[in-house]
Amino acid sequence: MLRDGGGPRVSARNTAPSVTVPRQGAPAPGAPATAAPSAGATPPRVVIVGAGFGGLRSARALGNAPVDVVLVDRHNYHLFQPLLYQVATAGLEPEQIARPVRAVLRGQRNLEFRMTELTGLDASGKRIVTTEGPIAYDYLILAMGGETNYFGLAGVVRHGFGLKDVPEAIRIRNHVLHAFERAMLEPDAERRRAWLTFVVVGGGPTGVEMAGALSEMIRLVLVKDYPRLNVKDVRVLLLEATDRLLGPMPTRLREAAAETLWRKKHVEVRFGATVADYDGERVLLKSGEVIPARSLIWAAGVQAVSLTARLGLRTVRQGRVAVAPTLEVPEHPDIYVIGDAAYLEVDGAPLPMMAPVALQMAGTAAANIRRRLAGQPPAPFDYRDPGSLATIGRNAAVAYIHGVGFTGFPAWVVWLVVHIIQLIGFRNKLFVLLNWAWDYFFYERAARLITELGIRD
């Protein structure tokens, strides 16, 4: 889902985040920042790092601008991350929620895509360093996204599963299916129950959706595939360190989500449950409780990608780069940072690390580059909150849109429509819709294949 907390429209125009400092050497308001290119001159080059939501939107927004755009990513595809958990639970195949970048942007004449990985930044020399050599820029947009934050728990990193990219989702799918196969062959009852215990950590949208989808897959599909297993041995534990699920949502919706999960078979929600360690066989909570489990899926935190801290830019909470209200790096006004990698406070609170923020930041960054080319001062970022959605399984979801909250089947239908619309490419929309219809009417998951990628014993 395109996750975001509920709330009113907010603006960076009248706020003064503690991390934002005056831009050194910036032109006075109204003074030309960059002269527009003259006829026949080489157009300015805009380099965009990252082909996620923010990077792709930035590239598209500069489609008819008088610039050359170079889009850089270590993958050749754009991934629709909100549906990644459905790959992990055998509902969709990876290619149904991903699309090659070159196919998405093939009609954009001023764009060049380079599949290479960013390794460094030479801000004074105005170039990025990649595995394939340096790339010079006149303007730089960093849209590198985020990664899982394990909060220093080395055991979870080693033995648990994150859910941020395609390989991780496939590993989870393989592991869950493999766990059922191992349980079928395990004569010891305690060990068998450990194989059939699936712990999901984190009560945000990702954790709630993952727990709900796991329950659906087990209750509607796997019990038919493994009729000799005692389904009472199967448990899905959703562990949340605080006292609430879906924190940004109103209380009524949070309670409805928790109640819906509790009504599902095999699901148990625990509040105030903080994970202290995991060794691949047992989950240790800070309370001292030990939970035998061979599966732990971590959805409890996110941070900027670790490379962000090595670029020589000032970083703050969660490794994010402190930006001005115009999304420029204060010390380097030719560099814009957007999405999960950017830290900007509005009304005293940082903007969330979610897709709607990245998409809107991308539009502002592209518009400010256009404004500078036209000799106009950049405009501050205004964030309009589109609302929040979370699905909890068949016919069950919660939604908070423009101050209106609703649950159940209507919220589920809205969730379906929003995600189909947001998917890139008609083929992907069609295949995802067909998969959902097949699953809905026939109680079947098509992608139940165990491959060789990342099975853990």
Short mmCIF file of N, CA and C in Angstrom, two decimals, residues 37 42-48 62 66-72 110 112 114 126-128 134-141 334 369 373:
data_model
loop_
_atom_site.label_atom_id
_atom_site.label_comp_id
_atom_site.label_asym_id
_atom_site.label_seq_id
_atom_site.Cartn_x
_atom_site.Cartn_y
_atom_site.Cartn_z
N PRO A 37 19.72 27.86 -20.25
CA PRO A 37 20.69 27.57 -21.29
C PRO A 37 20.36 28.30 -22.58
N THR A 42 24.92 23.11 -24.44
CA THR A 42 24.64 21.79 -23.86
C THR A 42 23.67 21.95 -22.71
N PRO A 43 22.57 21.22 -22.71
CA PRO A 43 21.60 21.37 -21.61
C PRO A 43 22.23 20.94 -20.28
N PRO A 44 21.79 21.54 -19.19
CA PRO A 44 22.26 21.09 -17.88
C PRO A 44 21.91 19.61 -17.67
N ARG A 45 22.76 18.93 -16.91
CA ARG A 45 22.52 17.51 -16.64
C ARG A 45 21.97 17.34 -15.23
N VAL A 46 20.86 16.65 -15.14
CA VAL A 46 20.26 16.29 -13.85
C VAL A 46 20.47 14.79 -13.65
N VAL A 47 21.19 14.43 -12.62
CA VAL A 47 21.41 13.03 -12.28
C VAL A 47 20.48 12.66 -11.14
N ILE A 48 19.74 11.59 -11.31
CA ILE A 48 18.82 11.09 -10.30
C ILE A 48 19.30 9.72 -9.84
N LEU A 62 10.60 15.75 -15.21
CA LEU A 62 11.57 16.52 -16.00
C LEU A 62 11.55 16.11 -17.47
N PRO A 66 14.27 21.54 -20.25
CA PRO A 66 15.47 21.71 -21.08
C PRO A 66 16.72 21.19 -20.37
N VAL A 67 16.69 19.92 -20.03
CA VAL A 67 17.80 19.28 -19.32
C VAL A 67 18.02 17.89 -19.89
N ASP A 68 19.21 17.35 -19.64
CA ASP A 68 19.47 15.93 -19.86
C ASP A 68 19.36 15.21 -18.53
N VAL A 69 18.60 14.14 -18.50
CA VAL A 69 18.36 13.40 -17.27
C VAL A 69 19.11 12.06 -17.34
N VAL A 70 19.87 11.77 -16.29
CA VAL A 70 20.54 10.48 -16.16
C VAL A 70 19.99 9.82 -14.89
N LEU A 71 19.30 8.71 -15.07
CA LEU A 71 18.73 7.97 -13.95
C LEU A 71 19.62 6.78 -13.63
N VAL A 72 20.03 6.67 -12.39
CA VAL A 72 20.99 5.65 -11.96
C VAL A 72 20.33 4.74 -10.92
N ASN A 110 14.80 12.82 -23.35
CA ASN A 110 15.93 13.48 -22.69
C ASN A 110 16.50 12.65 -21.54
N GLU A 112 18.49 9.12 -19.98
CA GLU A 112 19.38 7.97 -20.15
C GLU A 112 19.39 7.19 -18.84
N ARG A 114 21.19 4.30 -16.50
CA ARG A 114 22.44 3.57 -16.31
C ARG A 114 22.28 2.63 -15.12
N LYS A 126 31.11 18.17 -8.17
CA LYS A 126 29.81 17.98 -8.80
C LYS A 126 29.78 16.71 -9.65
N ARG A 127 30.08 15.62 -8.99
CA ARG A 127 29.98 14.33 -9.67
C ARG A 127 29.71 13.25 -8.63
N ILE A 128 29.03 12.20 -9.07
CA ILE A 128 28.85 11.03 -8.23
C ILE A 128 29.84 9.95 -8.66
N PRO A 134 32.80 7.72 -12.63
CA PRO A 134 32.11 8.93 -12.19
C PRO A 134 31.08 9.43 -13.20
N ILE A 135 30.08 10.15 -12.69
CA ILE A 135 29.07 10.78 -13.54
C ILE A 135 28.92 12.22 -13.06
N ALA A 136 29.21 13.18 -13.96
CA ALA A 136 29.11 14.59 -13.60
C ALA A 136 27.65 15.03 -13.62
N TYR A 137 27.35 16.06 -12.84
CA TYR A 137 25.99 16.59 -12.79
C TYR A 137 26.03 18.10 -12.62
N ASP A 138 24.95 18.75 -13.06
CA ASP A 138 24.69 20.14 -12.71
C ASP A 138 23.72 20.21 -11.53
N TYR A 139 22.78 19.29 -11.53
CA TYR A 139 21.87 19.12 -10.40
C TYR A 139 21.79 17.63 -10.07
N LEU A 140 21.65 17.36 -8.79
CA LEU A 140 21.60 15.97 -8.33
C LEU A 140 20.38 15.77 -7.45
N ILE A 141 19.62 14.72 -7.74
CA ILE A 141 18.48 14.32 -6.89
C ILE A 141 18.80 12.96 -6.30
N ASP A 334 22.78 22.65 -5.10
CA ASP A 334 22.55 21.93 -6.35
C ASP A 334 22.20 20.47 -6.10
N ILE A 369 14.06 22.68 -9.75
CA ILE A 369 15.10 22.70 -10.78
C ILE A 369 14.63 23.54 -11.97
N LEU A 373 16.33 27.06 -13.34
CA LEU A 373 16.71 27.25 -14.74
C LEU A 373 16.07 28.51 -15.32
#
